[in-house]
Short mmCIF file of C-alpha atoms and ligand atoms in Angstrom, two decimals:
data_model
loop_
_atom_site.label_atom_id
_atom_site.label_comp_id
_atom_site.label_asym_id
_atom_site.label_seq_id
_atom_site.Cartn_x
_atom_site.Cartn_y
_atom_site.Cartn_z
CA UNK A 8 -9.85 17.30 -37.20
CA UNK A 9 -8.21 19.69 -34.74
CA UNK A 10 -9.22 23.03 -33.27
CA UNK A 11 -6.58 25.75 -33.57
CA UNK A 12 -8.37 28.77 -32.10
CA UNK A 13 -11.70 29.79 -30.62
CA UNK A 14 -13.60 33.05 -30.20
CA UNK A 15 -16.84 33.37 -28.24
CA UNK A 16 -19.02 36.48 -27.94
CA UNK A 17 -22.16 36.78 -25.82
CA UNK A 18 -22.82 33.09 -25.41
CA UNK A 19 -24.01 31.70 -22.04
CA UNK A 20 -22.24 33.65 -19.32
CA UNK A 21 -19.35 34.58 -21.63
CA UNK A 22 -19.22 38.14 -22.98
CA UNK A 23 -15.90 37.69 -24.72
CA UNK A 24 -13.17 35.07 -24.95
CA UNK A 25 -10.41 34.54 -27.45
CA UNK A 26 -8.16 31.48 -27.29
CA UNK A 27 -5.44 31.77 -29.93
CA UNK A 28 -3.89 28.37 -29.72
CA UNK A 29 -4.88 24.85 -28.76
CA UNK A 30 -2.57 21.93 -28.20
CA UNK A 31 -3.15 19.25 -30.87
CA UNK A 32 -3.40 16.51 -28.22
CA UNK A 33 -4.46 17.74 -24.80
CA UNK A 34 -6.04 20.92 -23.46
CA UNK A 35 -7.02 21.23 -19.81
CA UNK A 36 -9.37 24.10 -18.95
CA UNK A 37 -9.55 25.25 -15.33
CA UNK A 38 -11.11 28.16 -13.49
CA UNK A 39 -13.51 28.88 -10.67
CA UNK A 40 -17.13 27.65 -10.50
CA UNK A 41 -19.34 29.48 -12.98
CA UNK A 42 -16.49 31.07 -14.94
CA UNK A 43 -17.58 29.41 -18.20
CA UNK A 44 -15.73 26.09 -18.67
CA UNK A 45 -18.89 24.17 -19.60
CA UNK A 46 -20.04 27.09 -21.77
CA UNK A 47 -16.77 26.72 -23.73
CA UNK A 48 -17.19 22.97 -24.24
CA UNK A 49 -20.87 23.40 -25.17
CA UNK A 50 -19.88 26.14 -27.62
CA UNK A 51 -17.27 23.95 -29.32
CA UNK A 52 -19.72 21.04 -29.50
CA UNK A 53 -22.45 23.23 -30.97
CA UNK A 54 -20.15 24.19 -33.87
CA UNK A 55 -20.35 20.58 -35.02
CA UNK A 56 -24.01 19.93 -34.39
CA UNK A 57 -26.83 20.31 -36.89
CA UNK A 58 -29.30 21.49 -34.24
CA UNK A 59 -29.49 24.70 -32.26
CA UNK A 60 -28.06 23.51 -28.93
CA UNK A 61 -30.38 23.34 -25.92
CA UNK A 62 -27.60 23.61 -23.36
CA UNK A 63 -26.38 27.09 -24.33
CA UNK A 64 -28.21 30.26 -25.06
CA UNK A 65 -27.31 33.79 -26.07
CA UNK A 66 -26.05 35.91 -23.15
CA UNK A 67 -28.92 37.39 -21.22
CA UNK A 68 -29.79 40.88 -22.53
CA UNK A 69 -28.38 40.28 -26.02
CA UNK A 70 -30.13 39.33 -29.26
CA UNK A 71 -27.33 37.27 -30.77
CA UNK A 72 -24.06 35.68 -29.81
CA UNK A 73 -21.35 34.12 -31.94
CA UNK A 74 -18.94 31.20 -31.77
CA UNK A 75 -16.06 31.16 -34.23
CA UNK A 76 -13.21 28.71 -34.57
CA UNK A 77 -10.37 27.82 -36.82
CA UNK A 78 -10.46 24.09 -37.49
CA UNK A 79 -7.81 22.48 -39.72
CA UNK A 80 -7.04 25.91 -41.20
CA UNK A 81 -10.69 26.64 -42.02
CA UNK A 82 -12.78 29.18 -40.13
CA UNK A 83 -16.21 27.98 -39.03
CA UNK A 84 -18.74 29.99 -37.09
CA UNK A 85 -22.24 29.75 -35.72
CA UNK A 86 -24.61 32.43 -34.51
CA UNK A 87 -26.41 31.70 -31.24
CA UNK A 88 -29.88 33.22 -31.25
CA UNK A 89 -32.22 34.21 -28.49
CA UNK A 90 -34.17 31.14 -27.37
CA UNK A 91 -36.50 32.35 -24.68
CA UNK A 92 -39.36 34.69 -25.47
CA UNK A 93 -41.45 35.55 -22.43
CA UNK A 94 -39.93 32.48 -20.80
CA UNK A 95 -41.32 30.16 -23.48
CA UNK A 96 -38.81 27.86 -25.05
CA UNK A 97 -38.64 28.11 -28.82
CA UNK A 98 -38.82 24.88 -30.75
CA UNK A 99 -35.64 22.99 -31.31
CA UNK A 100 -34.37 24.18 -34.62
CA UNK A 101 -32.26 22.45 -37.23
CA UNK A 102 -29.80 25.14 -38.30
CA UNK A 103 -27.55 23.56 -40.77
CA UNK A 104 -27.05 19.91 -41.55
CA UNK A 105 -23.56 20.54 -42.91
CA UNK A 106 -22.40 21.39 -39.42
CA UNK A 107 -22.96 17.85 -38.22
CA UNK A 108 -19.61 16.21 -37.85
CA UNK A 109 -18.72 12.66 -36.91
CA UNK A 110 -15.32 13.72 -35.64
CA UNK A 111 -16.51 15.32 -32.42
CA UNK A 112 -17.38 13.34 -29.29
CA UNK A 113 -18.65 15.13 -26.17
CA UNK A 114 -18.87 13.60 -22.71
CA UNK A 115 -20.82 15.78 -20.31
CA UNK A 116 -20.86 15.37 -16.54
CA UNK A 117 -23.51 12.67 -16.24
CA UNK A 118 -21.59 9.42 -16.66
CA UNK A 119 -22.37 6.84 -13.99
CA UNK A 120 -24.51 4.25 -15.77
CA UNK A 121 -27.07 2.10 -13.95
CA UNK A 122 -27.86 -1.60 -14.36
CA UNK A 123 -29.70 -2.14 -17.61
CA UNK A 124 -31.13 -5.51 -18.63
CA UNK A 125 -30.54 -6.33 -22.28
CA UNK A 126 -33.09 -9.01 -23.20
CA UNK A 127 -31.77 -9.12 -26.75
CA UNK A 128 -28.80 -7.93 -28.73
CA UNK A 129 -29.89 -5.75 -31.63
CA UNK A 130 -28.30 -4.98 -34.97
CA UNK A 131 -26.07 -1.90 -35.16
CA UNK A 132 -28.00 1.40 -35.11
CA UNK A 133 -28.35 3.73 -38.11
CA UNK A 134 -25.46 6.09 -38.59
CA UNK A 135 -27.87 8.88 -39.56
CA UNK A 136 -28.68 11.26 -36.70
CA UNK A 137 -25.82 10.18 -34.44
CA UNK A 138 -24.31 13.65 -34.71
CA UNK A 139 -27.48 15.38 -33.50
CA UNK A 140 -26.25 14.36 -30.06
CA UNK A 141 -23.04 16.33 -30.53
CA UNK A 142 -24.11 19.45 -28.64
CA UNK A 143 -25.92 17.55 -25.89
CA UNK A 144 -23.22 14.93 -25.30
CA UNK A 145 -23.19 11.16 -25.71
CA UNK A 146 -25.70 9.33 -23.54
CA UNK A 147 -23.86 6.02 -24.01
CA UNK A 148 -26.94 3.94 -23.14
CA UNK A 149 -25.79 1.53 -25.82
CA UNK A 150 -22.37 0.61 -24.39
CA UNK A 151 -23.58 -2.76 -23.11
CA UNK A 152 -25.34 -3.63 -26.40
CA UNK A 153 -22.22 -2.78 -28.38
CA UNK A 154 -19.78 -4.59 -26.09
CA UNK A 155 -21.81 -7.83 -25.78
CA UNK A 156 -22.54 -7.91 -29.51
CA UNK A 157 -18.90 -7.44 -30.49
CA UNK A 158 -17.58 -9.86 -27.86
CA UNK A 159 -19.95 -12.62 -29.01
CA UNK A 160 -19.09 -12.09 -32.67
CA UNK A 161 -15.37 -11.92 -31.96
CA UNK A 162 -15.40 -15.64 -31.17
CA UNK A 163 -16.37 -16.47 -34.76
CA UNK A 164 -13.83 -16.26 -37.53
CA UNK A 165 -14.61 -13.47 -40.04
CA UNK A 166 -17.76 -12.24 -38.26
CA UNK A 167 -15.99 -9.00 -37.38
CA UNK A 168 -13.72 -6.94 -39.56
CA UNK A 169 -10.08 -6.65 -38.48
CA UNK A 170 -10.83 -3.13 -37.23
CA UNK A 171 -13.77 -4.34 -35.14
CA UNK A 172 -11.59 -7.14 -33.70
CA UNK A 173 -8.96 -4.57 -32.71
CA UNK A 174 -11.58 -2.27 -31.21
CA UNK A 175 -13.09 -4.96 -28.98
CA UNK A 176 -9.56 -5.98 -27.89
CA UNK A 177 -8.88 -2.35 -26.96
CA UNK A 178 -12.22 -2.17 -25.09
CA UNK A 179 -11.35 -5.32 -23.10
CA UNK A 180 -7.98 -3.82 -22.12
CA UNK A 181 -9.76 -0.68 -20.88
CA UNK A 182 -11.22 -2.55 -17.88
CA UNK A 183 -7.73 -2.82 -16.37
CA UNK A 184 -6.13 0.49 -17.36
CA UNK A 185 -6.48 2.25 -14.01
CA UNK A 186 -6.23 -0.83 -11.80
CA UNK A 187 -4.80 -4.10 -13.15
CA UNK A 188 -6.51 -6.11 -10.38
CA UNK A 189 -9.77 -5.62 -12.27
CA UNK A 190 -10.18 -7.52 -15.55
CA UNK A 191 -12.91 -8.32 -18.02
CA UNK A 192 -14.00 -11.93 -17.45
CA UNK A 193 -16.83 -12.96 -19.79
CA UNK A 194 -20.33 -12.22 -21.07
CA UNK A 195 -23.24 -14.49 -20.08
CA UNK A 196 -26.25 -15.95 -21.88
CA UNK A 197 -28.31 -13.21 -20.17
CA UNK A 198 -26.15 -10.64 -21.99
CA UNK A 199 -24.40 -9.55 -18.83
CA UNK A 200 -20.82 -8.31 -18.75
CA UNK A 201 -18.88 -9.95 -15.92
CA UNK A 202 -15.69 -8.49 -14.50
CA UNK A 203 -13.19 -10.11 -12.16
CA UNK A 204 -12.37 -7.95 -9.13
CA UNK A 205 -10.41 -8.58 -5.91
CA UNK A 206 -13.77 -9.12 -4.15
CA UNK A 207 -15.22 -11.54 -6.70
CA UNK A 208 -16.83 -11.73 -10.14
CA UNK A 209 -19.53 -9.09 -10.62
CA UNK A 210 -21.75 -7.38 -13.22
CA UNK A 211 -19.87 -4.44 -14.66
CA UNK A 212 -22.65 -2.13 -13.45
CA UNK A 213 -21.65 -3.05 -9.87
CA UNK A 214 -18.16 -1.59 -10.25
CA UNK A 215 -17.44 1.48 -8.15
CA UNK A 216 -18.48 4.93 -9.42
CA UNK A 217 -14.86 5.77 -10.35
CA UNK A 218 -14.53 2.63 -12.49
CA UNK A 219 -17.91 3.18 -14.13
CA UNK A 220 -17.04 6.79 -14.88
CA UNK A 221 -13.82 5.77 -16.63
CA UNK A 222 -15.50 2.91 -18.53
CA UNK A 223 -18.29 5.26 -19.57
CA UNK A 224 -15.63 7.49 -21.14
CA UNK A 225 -13.34 4.84 -22.67
CA UNK A 226 -15.89 2.27 -23.88
CA UNK A 227 -18.25 5.09 -24.85
CA UNK A 228 -15.62 6.60 -27.13
CA UNK A 229 -14.69 3.26 -28.76
CA UNK A 230 -18.34 2.28 -29.24
CA UNK A 231 -19.26 5.65 -30.72
CA UNK A 232 -16.34 5.65 -33.16
CA UNK A 233 -17.39 2.22 -34.37
CA UNK A 234 -21.05 3.12 -34.76
CA UNK A 235 -20.25 6.40 -36.52
CA UNK A 236 -17.66 5.02 -38.93
CA UNK A 237 -19.38 1.76 -39.86
CA UNK A 238 -18.57 2.15 -43.54
CA UNK A 239 -14.98 3.27 -43.43
CA UNK A 240 -13.87 1.17 -40.49
CA UNK A 241 -11.88 3.52 -38.25
CA UNK A 242 -9.67 1.97 -35.60
CA UNK A 243 -10.57 3.64 -32.28
CA UNK A 244 -6.86 4.10 -31.57
CA UNK A 245 -6.53 5.96 -34.92
CA UNK A 246 -9.42 8.39 -34.26
CA UNK A 247 -8.09 11.86 -34.98
CA UNK A 248 -11.10 13.97 -34.09
CA UNK A 249 -11.94 16.10 -31.05
CA UNK A 250 -13.01 14.63 -27.71
CA UNK A 251 -14.56 17.02 -25.17
CA UNK A 252 -14.86 15.88 -21.54
CA UNK A 253 -16.38 18.05 -18.81
CA UNK A 254 -14.93 17.63 -15.29
CA UNK A 255 -12.67 14.71 -16.06
CA UNK A 256 -11.95 14.02 -12.37
CA UNK A 257 -15.55 13.15 -11.44
CA UNK A 258 -15.66 10.18 -8.99
CA UNK A 259 -11.91 9.58 -9.21
CA UNK A 260 -9.55 9.32 -6.23
CA UNK A 261 -6.60 11.77 -6.50
CA UNK A 262 -4.32 8.92 -7.53
CA UNK A 263 -6.53 8.12 -10.52
CA UNK A 264 -6.98 11.83 -11.22
CA UNK A 265 -3.21 11.90 -11.70
CA UNK A 266 -3.34 9.02 -14.20
CA UNK A 267 -6.46 9.73 -16.18
CA UNK A 268 -4.96 12.07 -18.81
CA UNK A 269 -2.18 9.68 -19.72
CA UNK A 270 -4.71 6.82 -19.96
CA UNK A 271 -6.79 8.92 -22.36
CA UNK A 272 -3.92 10.11 -24.53
CA UNK A 273 -2.30 6.66 -24.69
CA UNK A 274 -5.59 4.97 -25.62
CA UNK A 275 -6.50 7.58 -28.26
CA UNK A 276 -3.09 9.04 -29.24
CA UNK A 277 -4.28 10.87 -32.36
CA UNK A 278 -7.32 12.59 -30.83
CA UNK A 279 -7.42 16.18 -29.59
CA UNK A 280 -8.75 16.22 -26.02
CA UNK A 281 -10.29 19.39 -24.63
CA UNK A 282 -11.26 18.75 -21.02
CA UNK A 283 -12.24 20.77 -17.99
CA UNK A 284 -11.20 20.11 -14.41
CA UNK A 285 -11.21 21.33 -10.82
CA UNK A 286 -8.42 18.91 -9.91
CA UNK A 287 -4.84 20.04 -9.18
CA UNK A 288 -3.82 16.39 -9.61
CA UNK A 289 -4.97 16.46 -13.24
CA UNK A 290 -3.08 19.72 -13.87
CA UNK A 291 0.02 18.34 -12.14
CA UNK A 292 0.51 15.85 -14.98
CA UNK A 293 0.24 18.49 -17.72
CA UNK A 294 2.87 19.90 -20.06
CA UNK A 295 3.43 23.68 -20.21
CA UNK A 296 1.22 24.28 -23.26
CA UNK A 297 -1.65 22.05 -22.18
CA UNK A 298 -3.28 24.22 -19.50
CA UNK A 299 -5.85 26.93 -20.16
CA UNK A 300 -6.32 28.73 -16.83
CA UNK A 301 -9.26 31.11 -17.14
CA UNK A 302 -9.71 34.40 -15.37
CA UNK A 303 -11.84 37.46 -15.91
CA UNK A 304 -14.81 39.42 -14.70
CA UNK A 305 -18.38 39.96 -15.89
CA UNK A 306 -17.94 37.32 -18.54
CA UNK A 307 -14.90 38.93 -20.19
CA UNK A 308 -12.57 35.96 -19.98
CA UNK A 309 -8.96 35.43 -20.85
CA UNK A 310 -6.33 32.73 -20.64
CA UNK A 311 -3.98 33.65 -17.82
CA UNK A 312 -0.29 33.86 -18.61
CA UNK A 313 1.44 31.51 -16.19
CA UNK A 314 5.05 31.34 -15.18
CA UNK A 315 5.43 27.70 -16.14
CA UNK A 316 8.50 25.48 -15.84
CA UNK A 317 9.82 24.06 -19.17
CA UNK A 318 8.46 20.66 -18.22
CA UNK A 319 5.05 21.92 -17.22
CA UNK A 320 3.65 21.22 -13.78
CA UNK A 321 5.22 17.81 -13.11
CA UNK A 322 7.61 19.18 -10.49
CA UNK A 323 5.04 21.46 -8.83
CA UNK A 324 3.30 20.61 -5.57
CA UNK A 325 -0.48 20.40 -5.41
CA UNK A 326 -0.44 23.54 -3.21
CA UNK A 327 1.58 25.47 -5.80
CA UNK A 328 -0.94 24.49 -8.48
CA UNK A 329 -3.89 25.42 -6.27
CA UNK A 330 -2.55 28.92 -5.66
CA UNK A 331 -0.63 29.78 -8.82
CA UNK A 332 -2.76 28.05 -11.45
CA UNK A 333 -6.21 27.59 -9.94
CA UNK A 334 -6.28 30.95 -8.17
CA UNK A 335 -6.98 29.66 -4.65
CA UNK A 336 -6.17 32.47 -2.22
CA UNK A 337 -5.11 30.30 0.73
CA UNK A 338 -4.54 26.56 1.00
CA UNK A 339 -4.88 26.68 4.82
CA UNK A 340 -8.21 26.93 6.64
CA UNK A 341 -9.54 30.08 8.32
CA UNK A 342 -9.19 28.27 11.66
CA UNK A 343 -5.43 27.78 11.06
CA UNK A 344 -5.03 31.44 10.04
CA UNK A 345 -6.84 32.58 13.17
CA UNK A 346 -4.70 30.49 15.58
CA UNK A 347 -1.47 31.30 13.74
CA UNK A 348 -2.26 35.05 13.88
CA UNK A 349 -2.95 34.70 17.63
CA UNK A 350 0.45 32.98 18.07
CA UNK A 351 2.48 35.51 16.09
CA UNK A 352 0.72 38.46 17.79
CA UNK A 353 1.51 36.97 21.22
CA UNK A 354 5.19 36.60 20.18
CA UNK A 355 5.28 40.27 19.08
CA UNK A 356 3.65 41.34 22.37
CA UNK A 357 5.99 39.12 24.46
CA UNK A 358 2.85 37.59 25.96
CA UNK A 359 4.05 34.18 27.23
CA UNK A 360 0.62 33.02 28.43
CA UNK A 361 -1.20 33.81 25.13
CA UNK A 362 1.71 32.42 23.07
CA UNK A 363 1.68 29.15 25.05
CA UNK A 364 -2.10 28.81 24.61
CA UNK A 365 -1.91 29.49 20.86
CA UNK A 366 1.04 27.11 20.52
CA UNK A 367 -0.94 24.35 22.26
CA UNK A 368 -3.78 24.92 19.78
CA UNK A 369 -1.39 24.85 16.82
CA UNK A 370 0.07 21.62 18.20
CA UNK A 371 -3.36 20.00 17.96
CA UNK A 372 -4.10 21.42 14.51
CA UNK A 373 -0.92 20.77 12.53
CA UNK A 374 0.14 17.68 10.61
CA UNK A 375 2.43 15.53 12.82
CA UNK A 376 5.45 16.12 10.57
CA UNK A 377 4.73 19.72 9.47
CA UNK A 378 8.22 21.26 9.00
CA UNK A 379 7.43 24.55 10.78
CA UNK A 380 6.49 22.77 14.04
CA UNK A 381 10.13 22.93 15.20
CA UNK A 382 10.35 26.66 14.37
CA UNK A 383 7.15 27.46 16.32
CA UNK A 384 8.54 25.52 19.34
CA UNK A 385 11.86 27.40 19.12
CA UNK A 386 10.03 30.73 18.96
CA UNK A 387 7.98 29.89 22.05
CA UNK A 388 11.06 28.63 23.96
CA UNK A 389 12.92 31.82 22.96
CA UNK A 390 10.08 33.93 24.40
CA UNK A 391 10.14 31.94 27.65
CA UNK A 392 13.91 32.52 27.77
N1 LIG B 7 -27.73 32.89 -21.17
C1 LIG B 7 -26.99 33.28 -20.15
N2 LIG B 7 -26.82 34.60 -19.87
C2 LIG B 7 -26.05 35.00 -18.85
N3 LIG B 7 -25.37 34.15 -18.04
C3 LIG B 7 -25.51 32.83 -18.27
C4 LIG B 7 -26.31 32.32 -19.33
N4 LIG B 7 -26.22 30.97 -19.33
C5 LIG B 7 -25.40 30.65 -18.32
N5 LIG B 7 -24.98 31.74 -17.67
C6 LIG B 7 -23.99 31.80 -16.55
O1 LIG B 7 -22.75 31.44 -17.11
C7 LIG B 7 -21.89 30.97 -16.09
C8 LIG B 7 -20.92 29.97 -16.64
O2 LIG B 7 -21.43 28.68 -16.55
P1 LIG B 7 -20.58 27.36 -16.76
O3 LIG B 7 -21.57 26.27 -16.54
O4 LIG B 7 -19.89 27.37 -18.06
O5 LIG B 7 -19.51 27.43 -15.58
P2 LIG B 7 -18.35 26.40 -15.24
O6 LIG B 7 -17.06 27.13 -15.36
O7 LIG B 7 -18.52 25.16 -16.03
O8 LIG B 7 -18.63 26.15 -13.69
P3 LIG B 7 -18.59 24.78 -12.84
O9 LIG B 7 -17.16 24.55 -12.49
O10 LIG B 7 -19.42 25.12 -11.64
O11 LIG B 7 -19.20 23.70 -13.66
C9 LIG B 7 -22.79 30.51 -14.97
O12 LIG B 7 -22.48 31.27 -13.83
C10 LIG B 7 -24.21 30.82 -15.44
O13 LIG B 7 -24.99 31.38 -14.41
MG1 LIG B 8 -19.19 23.28 -15.58
#
């Protein structure tokens, strides 16, 4: 299942938006705070959910909004109705069961799991109702249950199907994808998952927030695919549905932000990712057709046309992405601007004293190897004669 286009009218803060093409593998949505990135992901998720979503509402002041999309050549749409009447929340309503779709997985921003004691390992949950979570995102509380259960069974011949064996192997490899010094070690008789790290063997819940965030995504996806496709045995690496992830960079150091998309697309090569980000490091790894940079006013949004190199953003600096793609007006601080303006004004006015003072300030502000340092020094020396 792949999305080809999307149209949103009067949903959340969005008055109008039309996206005519999506990449079949990776789509990275960026834009300023509050522009509507999460509204877009929520809207897509709600198309595949049997319940009226809680997280999005019709645009304030309107009676009805609409989400429409072309998916695998077929147009699907959903009206979004007014939910608040005199500030009272209307009951959660089942709109249409046919909308529920197993092929959509949504990871919202809350993804750092806490320690959870598992006194017993239960049987697999019922498949029914798993898609009601579609619009609200996966909570992934059951990652530990799934992993421990599968790992224990994997030691016994024929307990797991071949697909389940492959899926647990993939899950084990996920522990080391961003840093190969961390590896899965074992499970214990208390149903704990132990990982080997450079500082010792620890419960997996004690890993850093960045690691937990990535495991929440990767193990959460594999677990969910297995639970949803119990009957037809889908290999996680063969999953060809849609995976939505809000703010992919959460808790990740810039170096990992620059790796995370390739980890996702290599682990799930047939899926269509639609993710949002505020990270120039994520965008830096993108191909030309993978970035949806939003702009617009009063909720009338559009995808900006960017002057992109044939190989995308891989040769661009982070500063170039911040200004040209993410719309940042200035990558320098106000303080720098103020001192620099003082310096150039003093040069224009031939004011040696003011220029020397401003130059001394610049000297303390700039990076030690900033290329324009030499030019500023030459300009000051020239003024002094
Ligand atoms: N029903 C509504 N009517 C009007 N505006 C709304 C409604 N629901 C949400 N909004 C507004 O829509 C805007 C878009 O929100 P959204 O959460 O999608 O932004 P975002 O791009 O994800 O921002 P961030 O990067 O901060 O997460 C918000 O500014 C919010 O105030
Ligand atoms: Mg958001």
